[in-house]
């Protein structure tokens, strides 16, 4: 039997639906299998709705600083249900947008749960249809874009129940606003929820197992961010091992061990943000002999697995667990499948945390560069002397850049401050294009903008900073 499709994509998150569109653009006949909502976790329960919540929190919190702008208002309140509904509405809008794109690009959407079986050119996809029954789908290539889910630690009682213990889904659409939280994990997810709920006045304590928050970030950024978050009233327990989470009628008790001393933190709700688990179970990978690495699917430089005709992208294929990384891999794999010679998939990937203040980074940290014994030149520039930042009342934060001292290549960039997630792409482009300090020094930055701090930081690395 001839293959019905050139490509079947399993999962319609930002990796899967983007890959399907690119494959269709290249003349492939494509189907996409989705068991829940088009757009996956990112559009429905992750990246997009969290940003809607964070914007509501930011707007409300800014009302307490009106005096700094020569303004005044009284009686400011918020409607928590309306905030949540706005977030869900944004997610629904994006979901409809993906449905439109599938139709526009003539991609067949198959609603159901997929399982792989041995096939000819590629594994056969058996779909348990939402509407009932099943459908066997044959394709020349199959792409897994099945994503990941929140990790749980039942052995210590850290298992989401939607009531006293929340995972990200629960935190996105709660029925009421609790007055106090313990957030376990200070990665992007934990910090963003801590930032949002603190903006609405909740008491928030963040617990982190290592000795600093946001451990994947440059240490200098981590320390500065912690100070800024503490100014907003967020409390932190670092170097804290969670030993037990216990539920009670009034809330939760989180037992931690810090420096050998036991301590108990109490709150109405505990938010679990201790990482993710790839959705690799129950889809037939074991029977096919698909190689895994710590639960994630092992792939090569073109997103190919060890099984003929089977590709994997995004969260299920390993770190970094970011939507834009999944989209990038999806496009690369779709082009490779269609026979195009594509650039290497391993491009620099920026990390962004959308709290107040924001944090963004790309490339190596100073600690990593030192550990590798690389000779580096480091430049910094604070927003407190940037005209646009001061005028906007956003002087908190800085830009830090790392150059290879021998070649002048930009190898790392780290930022903390207002809307730095919109600025980091400039450095991503520079690293991708193999820019040196001379290239960046020669760029004309518009004035007044916060992006001028990017220029000044690069100048500072070579003793040429102007406004400091």
Coordinates of C-alpha atoms in Angstrom, one line a residue:
X1 CA 0.0 0.0 0.0
X2 CA 1.4 3.4 -1.0
X3 CA 1.9 6.0 1.7
X4 CA -1.1 8.2 2.2
X5 CA 1.0 11.2 3.2
X6 CA 4.6 12.4 2.7
X7 CA 4.7 13.5 6.4
X8 CA 2.6 12.9 9.5
X9 CA 3.4 15.1 12.4
X10 CA 2.3 14.0 15.9
X11 CA 1.6 17.0 18.1
X12 CA 0.5 20.5 17.1
X13 CA 2.5 22.7 19.4
X14 CA 4.9 25.4 18.2
X15 CA 7.2 22.7 16.8
X16 CA 4.6 20.4 15.2
X17 CA 2.3 22.9 13.5
X18 CA 5.2 25.0 12.2
X19 CA 6.9 21.9 10.8
X20 CA 3.6 20.9 9.1
X21 CA 3.3 24.3 7.5
X22 CA 6.9 24.3 6.2
X23 CA 6.5 20.8 4.8
X24 CA 3.3 21.9 3.0
X25 CA 5.0 24.9 1.6
X26 CA 7.6 22.6 0.1
X27 CA 5.0 20.6 -1.7
X28 CA 4.6 17.7 0.8
X29 CA 1.2 16.2 1.6
X30 CA 0.9 16.6 5.3
X31 CA -1.3 15.4 8.2
X32 CA -1.1 16.4 11.8
X33 CA -2.4 14.4 14.7
X34 CA -3.5 16.3 17.9
X35 CA -5.1 14.7 20.9
X36 CA -6.2 17.9 22.7
X37 CA -6.0 21.5 21.3
X38 CA -4.3 22.8 18.2
X39 CA -1.3 24.9 19.3
X40 CA -0.3 22.5 22.1
X41 CA 0.8 23.5 25.6
X42 CA 2.5 26.7 24.5
X43 CA -0.5 28.4 22.9
X44 CA -3.1 26.9 25.3
X45 CA -1.5 26.3 28.6
X46 CA 2.0 27.8 28.5
X47 CA 3.8 30.7 26.8
X48 CA 0.8 32.7 25.6
X49 CA -1.7 32.6 28.4
X50 CA 1.1 33.2 31.0
X51 CA 2.1 36.3 29.2
X52 CA -1.5 37.5 29.3
X53 CA -1.6 37.0 33.1
X54 CA 1.8 38.7 33.5
X55 CA 0.6 41.7 31.6
X56 CA -2.5 42.1 33.8
X57 CA -0.3 41.8 36.9
X58 CA 2.2 44.4 35.5
X59 CA -0.6 46.8 34.7
X60 CA -2.1 46.5 38.1
X61 CA 1.2 46.8 40.0
X62 CA 2.1 49.9 37.9
X63 CA -0.9 51.7 39.4
X64 CA 1.0 51.9 42.8
X65 CA 3.8 53.8 41.1
X66 CA 1.7 56.5 39.4
X67 CA 3.0 59.3 41.7
X68 CA 6.5 58.7 40.2
X69 CA 5.0 59.9 36.9
X70 CA 3.2 62.9 38.3
X71 CA -0.1 61.0 38.2
X72 CA -2.7 59.9 40.7
X73 CA -5.6 57.6 40.9
X74 CA -7.6 56.1 43.7
X75 CA -9.6 53.0 44.4
X76 CA -7.7 50.7 42.0
X77 CA -9.0 47.1 42.2
X78 CA -8.9 44.0 40.0
X79 CA -11.4 41.4 38.9
X80 CA -9.5 38.1 39.3
X81 CA -12.0 36.1 37.2
X82 CA -11.8 38.7 34.4
X83 CA -8.0 38.4 34.4
X84 CA -8.2 34.7 34.1
X85 CA -10.9 34.9 31.4
X86 CA -8.8 37.4 29.4
X87 CA -5.9 34.9 29.5
X88 CA -8.1 32.1 28.4
X89 CA -9.5 34.3 25.6
X90 CA -6.1 35.1 24.3
X91 CA -5.3 31.3 24.2
X92 CA -8.5 30.6 22.4
X93 CA -7.7 33.3 19.8
X94 CA -4.3 31.7 19.1
X95 CA -5.9 28.3 18.9
X96 CA -8.3 29.5 16.2
X97 CA -5.3 31.0 14.4
X98 CA -3.5 27.7 14.2
X99 CA -6.7 26.0 12.9
X100 CA -6.9 28.7 10.1
X101 CA -3.2 28.1 9.2
X102 CA -3.8 24.3 8.9
X103 CA -6.8 24.9 6.6
X104 CA -4.9 27.6 4.6
X105 CA -1.9 25.2 4.1
X106 CA -4.1 22.2 3.2
X107 CA -2.9 20.2 6.2
X108 CA -5.3 17.5 7.3
X109 CA -5.9 17.6 11.0
X110 CA -6.6 14.2 12.6
X111 CA -8.1 14.5 16.1
X112 CA -7.1 11.7 18.4
X113 CA -4.2 9.9 20.2
X114 CA -1.4 8.4 18.1
X115 CA 0.6 5.3 18.7
X116 CA 3.4 4.0 16.5
X117 CA 3.8 0.5 15.1
X118 CA 6.3 -0.9 12.7
X119 CA 5.9 0.2 9.1
X120 CA 7.6 0.3 5.7
X121 CA 9.3 3.6 4.9
X122 CA 8.5 4.9 8.4
X123 CA 6.5 3.7 11.4
X124 CA 2.8 3.3 10.9
X125 CA 0.6 5.7 12.9
X126 CA -2.4 4.2 14.6
X127 CA -4.8 6.9 15.8
X128 CA -7.5 6.4 18.4
X129 CA -9.9 9.0 17.1
X130 CA -11.6 11.5 19.4
X131 CA -14.9 10.8 17.5
X132 CA -14.5 7.0 18.2
X133 CA -12.9 4.2 16.3
X134 CA -9.4 4.2 14.9
X135 CA -7.5 5.1 11.8
X136 CA -4.2 3.7 10.4
X137 CA -2.1 6.4 8.7
X138 CA 0.9 5.5 6.5
X139 CA 3.5 8.2 5.6
X140 CA 7.0 8.4 4.1
X141 CA 8.2 10.2 7.2
X142 CA 6.8 10.6 10.8
X143 CA 7.7 13.5 13.1
X144 CA 7.2 13.3 16.8
X145 CA 6.4 16.7 18.3
X146 CA 4.7 15.3 21.4
X147 CA 6.2 17.8 23.9
X148 CA 6.4 17.3 27.7
X149 CA 4.3 17.7 30.9
X150 CA 4.9 19.0 34.4
X151 CA 7.2 16.7 36.4
X152 CA 5.8 15.4 39.7
X153 CA 7.6 14.0 42.8
X154 CA 5.1 11.7 44.5
X155 CA 7.7 10.3 46.8
X156 CA 7.8 13.6 48.7
X157 CA 4.1 14.4 48.2
X158 CA 4.7 16.9 45.3
X159 CA 1.9 15.8 43.0
X160 CA -0.5 18.3 41.5
X161 CA -4.1 17.8 42.6
X162 CA -5.5 21.2 41.3
X163 CA -6.5 22.1 44.8
X164 CA -3.7 22.6 47.3
X165 CA -0.8 21.6 44.9
X166 CA -0.8 23.2 41.5
X167 CA 1.1 22.5 38.3
X168 CA 1.2 25.2 35.6
X169 CA -2.2 24.3 34.2
X170 CA -3.8 24.8 37.6
X171 CA -1.9 28.1 38.1
X172 CA -3.3 29.4 34.8
X173 CA -7.0 29.0 35.6
X174 CA -7.7 28.8 39.3
X175 CA -11.2 29.4 40.6
X176 CA -10.1 31.7 43.4
X177 CA -7.0 33.8 44.2
X178 CA -5.1 32.3 47.2
X179 CA -3.5 34.7 49.6
X180 CA -0.2 32.8 49.9
X181 CA 2.0 30.5 47.8
X182 CA 5.1 28.4 48.1
X183 CA 6.6 28.0 44.6
X184 CA 9.0 25.1 44.3
X185 CA 11.6 25.8 41.6
X186 CA 13.0 29.1 40.4
X187 CA 13.3 28.5 36.7
X188 CA 11.3 30.6 34.2
X189 CA 8.0 28.9 35.1
X190 CA 8.3 29.3 38.8
X191 CA 9.6 32.9 38.7
X192 CA 6.8 33.9 36.3
X193 CA 4.0 32.6 38.4
X194 CA 5.7 34.1 41.5
X195 CA 5.9 37.4 39.8
X196 CA 2.2 37.4 38.6
X197 CA 0.7 36.3 42.0
X198 CA 2.9 38.8 43.9
X199 CA 1.7 41.6 41.6
X200 CA -1.9 40.8 42.8
X201 CA -0.8 41.1 46.4
X202 CA -0.3 37.4 47.4
X203 CA 2.5 36.4 49.8
X204 CA 5.0 34.4 47.8
X205 CA 8.0 32.3 48.8
X206 CA 10.1 30.6 46.2
X207 CA 12.2 27.5 47.1
X208 CA 15.3 26.6 45.1
X209 CA 17.5 23.6 45.6
X210 CA 20.7 25.2 44.5
X211 CA 22.4 28.1 46.1
X212 CA 21.0 30.8 43.8
X213 CA 17.8 31.5 41.9
X214 CA 17.5 31.0 38.1
X215 CA 20.5 28.7 38.1
X216 CA 20.8 28.4 34.3
X217 CA 21.4 32.2 34.1
X218 CA 24.7 34.0 34.5
X219 CA 25.4 34.3 38.2
X220 CA 25.6 38.1 38.1
X221 CA 22.1 38.2 36.6
X222 CA 20.8 35.7 39.2
X223 CA 22.0 37.8 42.1
X224 CA 20.7 41.1 40.6
X225 CA 17.3 39.6 39.8
X226 CA 16.9 38.2 43.3
X227 CA 17.4 41.6 44.8
X228 CA 14.8 43.1 42.4
X229 CA 12.3 40.4 43.1
X230 CA 12.9 40.8 46.9
X231 CA 12.1 44.6 46.5
X232 CA 8.7 43.5 45.2
X233 CA 8.2 41.4 48.3
X234 CA 8.9 37.9 46.9
X235 CA 10.8 35.8 49.5
X236 CA 13.4 33.2 48.6
X237 CA 14.8 30.0 50.2
X238 CA 17.9 29.0 48.3
X239 CA 20.0 25.9 48.9
X240 CA 16.8 24.4 50.1
X241 CA 16.0 20.7 49.7
X242 CA 12.3 19.9 49.8
X243 CA 11.8 16.8 52.0
X244 CA 8.0 16.6 52.2
X245 CA 4.9 18.4 51.0
X246 CA 1.9 17.8 53.3
X247 CA -1.7 18.9 52.6
X248 CA -4.1 20.0 55.3
X249 CA -7.6 21.6 55.4
X250 CA -6.1 25.1 55.4
X251 CA -3.4 24.6 52.8
X252 CA 0.1 23.0 52.5
X253 CA 3.2 22.6 54.6
X254 CA 6.4 22.4 52.7
X255 CA 9.2 20.8 54.8
X256 CA 12.7 22.0 53.6
X257 CA 16.3 21.4 54.7
X258 CA 18.7 24.3 54.5
X259 CA 22.3 23.8 55.6
X260 CA 21.3 20.8 57.6
X261 CA 18.5 22.6 59.4
X262 CA 14.9 21.7 59.0
X263 CA 12.2 24.3 58.4
X264 CA 8.6 24.3 57.4
X265 CA 6.9 26.8 55.1
X266 CA 3.1 27.1 55.1
X267 CA 0.8 28.6 52.5
X268 CA -2.6 28.1 51.0
X269 CA -1.2 26.7 47.8
X270 CA 2.1 25.1 46.6
X271 CA 3.0 25.6 42.9
X272 CA 5.2 22.8 41.6
X273 CA 7.7 24.1 39.0
X274 CA 10.4 21.4 39.3
X275 CA 10.9 20.7 35.6
X276 CA 9.2 18.6 32.9
X277 CA 8.9 15.0 31.8
X278 CA 8.9 14.2 28.1
X279 CA 5.7 12.7 26.7
X280 CA 7.5 9.6 25.4
X281 CA 5.6 6.9 27.2
X282 CA 2.7 5.0 25.7
X283 CA 3.3 5.8 22.1
X284 CA 5.1 2.6 21.1
X285 CA 8.8 3.8 21.2
X286 CA 10.0 0.7 23.1
X287 CA 8.6 -1.8 20.6
X288 CA 10.3 0.2 17.7
X289 CA 13.6 0.3 19.6
X290 CA 13.8 4.1 19.6
X291 CA 16.8 5.2 21.6
X292 CA 16.2 7.5 24.6
X293 CA 18.5 9.6 26.7
X294 CA 17.1 10.2 30.2
X295 CA 13.6 9.9 29.0
X296 CA 14.1 12.1 25.9
X297 CA 14.3 10.9 22.3
X298 CA 17.9 10.8 21.0
X299 CA 18.3 12.6 17.6
X300 CA 21.1 13.6 15.3
X301 CA 21.9 17.0 13.7
X302 CA 18.9 16.7 11.5
X303 CA 16.4 15.6 14.2
X304 CA 16.5 12.0 12.9
X305 CA 16.0 9.2 15.4
X306 CA 17.8 5.8 15.1
X307 CA 14.6 4.4 13.5
X308 CA 14.2 4.8 9.7
X309 CA 11.7 7.6 8.7
X310 CA 11.2 8.8 12.3
X311 CA 12.1 12.3 13.4
X312 CA 11.7 14.0 16.8
X313 CA 11.7 17.7 17.7
X314 CA 11.0 20.1 20.6
X315 CA 10.7 19.2 24.2
X316 CA 10.4 15.5 23.7
X317 CA 13.9 15.6 22.1
X318 CA 15.6 17.3 25.0
X319 CA 16.8 20.7 26.2
X320 CA 16.4 23.5 25.9
X321 CA 12.7 23.1 26.5
X322 CA 11.6 26.2 24.6
X323 CA 8.9 26.9 22.0
X324 CA 11.2 28.7 19.6
X325 CA 13.7 25.9 19.7
X326 CA 10.9 23.5 18.8
X327 CA 9.8 25.7 15.9
X328 CA 13.4 26.0 14.7
X329 CA 13.9 22.2 14.8
X330 CA 10.6 21.6 13.1
X331 CA 11.5 23.8 10.1
X332 CA 14.9 22.3 9.8
X333 CA 13.6 18.7 9.9
X334 CA 10.8 19.6 7.4
X335 CA 13.3 21.0 5.0
X336 CA 15.6 18.0 5.4
X337 CA 12.8 15.6 4.8
X338 CA 11.9 17.4 1.6
X339 CA 15.5 17.1 0.4
X340 CA 16.8 20.6 1.0
X341 CA 20.3 21.2 2.3
X342 CA 19.6 23.2 5.5
X343 CA 22.0 25.0 7.9
X344 CA 23.0 23.1 11.0
X345 CA 20.1 22.8 13.5
X346 CA 22.3 23.9 16.4
X347 CA 21.9 27.7 16.3
X348 CA 22.1 29.9 19.4
X349 CA 18.8 29.7 21.3
X350 CA 17.9 32.6 23.7
X351 CA 16.2 32.0 27.0
X352 CA 13.6 34.5 28.3
X353 CA 11.9 35.0 31.6
X354 CA 8.9 37.4 31.5
X355 CA 8.8 38.4 35.2
X356 CA 9.2 41.9 36.6
X357 CA 12.0 42.6 35.8
X358 CA 12.5 40.4 32.7
X359 CA 15.6 38.3 32.2
X360 CA 17.0 37.3 28.8
X361 CA 20.2 35.5 27.7
X362 CA 22.0 33.7 24.9
X363 CA 25.3 31.9 24.6
X364 CA 27.7 31.1 27.4
X365 CA 27.7 32.5 30.9
X366 CA 30.8 34.0 32.5
X367 CA 31.0 31.0 34.8
X368 CA 30.9 28.5 31.9
X369 CA 33.6 30.5 30.0
X370 CA 35.9 30.6 33.0
X371 CA 35.3 26.9 33.6
X372 CA 36.4 26.2 30.1
X373 CA 39.5 28.4 30.7
X374 CA 38.5 30.7 27.9
X375 CA 40.2 34.1 27.8
X376 CA 37.3 36.6 27.7
X377 CA 36.5 40.3 27.6
X378 CA 33.4 41.3 29.6
X379 CA 31.4 44.5 29.3
X380 CA 28.5 45.8 31.3
X381 CA 26.2 48.8 31.1
X382 CA 23.4 49.7 33.6
X383 CA 20.0 51.0 32.6
X384 CA 20.2 53.6 35.3
X385 CA 22.3 55.8 33.0
X386 CA 20.4 55.0 29.8
X387 CA 18.2 58.0 28.8
X388 CA 15.2 56.0 27.6
X389 CA 15.1 53.7 30.7
X390 CA 15.4 56.7 33.1
X391 CA 12.6 58.6 31.2
X392 CA 10.4 55.6 31.2
X393 CA 10.9 55.1 35.0
X394 CA 12.6 51.7 34.3
X395 CA 16.2 52.1 35.5
X396 CA 16.5 48.7 37.1
X397 CA 18.8 46.2 35.4
X398 CA 21.8 46.0 33.1
X399 CA 23.3 44.4 30.0
X400 CA 26.3 42.1 30.1
X401 CA 28.3 40.8 27.1
X402 CA 31.1 38.3 26.8
X403 CA 33.6 38.3 24.0
X404 CA 36.3 35.8 23.2
X405 CA 39.5 37.8 23.8
X406 CA 41.5 36.0 21.1
X407 CA 39.0 36.3 18.2
X408 CA 36.7 39.1 19.3
X409 CA 33.7 36.9 18.7
X410 CA 30.6 37.6 20.8
X411 CA 30.0 34.4 22.7
X412 CA 27.4 35.4 25.4
X413 CA 25.0 38.1 26.3
X414 CA 22.9 38.5 29.5
X415 CA 20.3 41.1 30.4
X416 CA 17.9 42.0 33.2
X417 CA 15.4 44.8 32.9
X418 CA 12.3 46.2 31.3
X419 CA 11.4 44.4 28.1
X420 CA 14.8 42.9 27.6
X421 CA 13.2 39.8 26.1
X422 CA 12.5 42.1 23.1
X423 CA 16.2 43.2 22.9
X424 CA 18.0 39.8 23.2
X425 CA 17.3 38.9 19.6
X426 CA 19.9 41.6 18.5
X427 CA 22.6 39.5 20.2
X428 CA 21.2 36.2 18.9
X429 CA 21.5 37.6 15.4
X430 CA 25.1 38.8 16.1
X431 CA 26.2 35.4 17.4
X432 CA 24.5 33.6 14.6
X433 CA 26.3 35.8 12.0
X434 CA 29.6 35.3 13.9
X435 CA 29.9 39.0 14.7
X436 CA 33.0 40.4 16.4
X437 CA 33.4 43.4 18.7
X438 CA 34.3 45.5 15.6
X439 CA 31.0 44.7 14.0
X440 CA 28.9 45.5 17.1
X441 CA 30.9 48.7 17.8
X442 CA 30.2 49.9 14.3
X443 CA 26.4 49.5 14.5
X444 CA 24.4 52.7 14.8
X445 CA 21.8 52.3 17.5
X446 CA 18.7 54.6 17.5
X447 CA 18.4 57.2 20.3
X448 CA 16.8 57.3 22.7
X449 CA 16.3 53.5 23.1
X450 CA 17.1 51.0 25.8
X451 CA 19.0 49.0 23.1
X452 CA 21.7 51.7 23.3
X453 CA 22.8 49.8 26.4
X454 CA 23.7 46.9 24.2
X455 CA 26.1 49.1 22.3
X456 CA 27.6 50.6 25.4
X457 CA 28.1 47.2 27.0
X458 CA 30.1 46.0 23.9
X459 CA 32.1 49.2 24.0
X460 CA 32.8 48.7 27.8
X461 CA 34.3 45.3 27.1
X462 CA 37.1 47.1 25.2
X463 CA 37.5 50.2 27.4
X464 CA 35.5 52.4 25.0
X465 CA 32.3 53.0 26.9
X466 CA 31.0 56.5 26.5
X467 CA 28.2 57.2 29.1
X468 CA 29.8 55.6 32.1

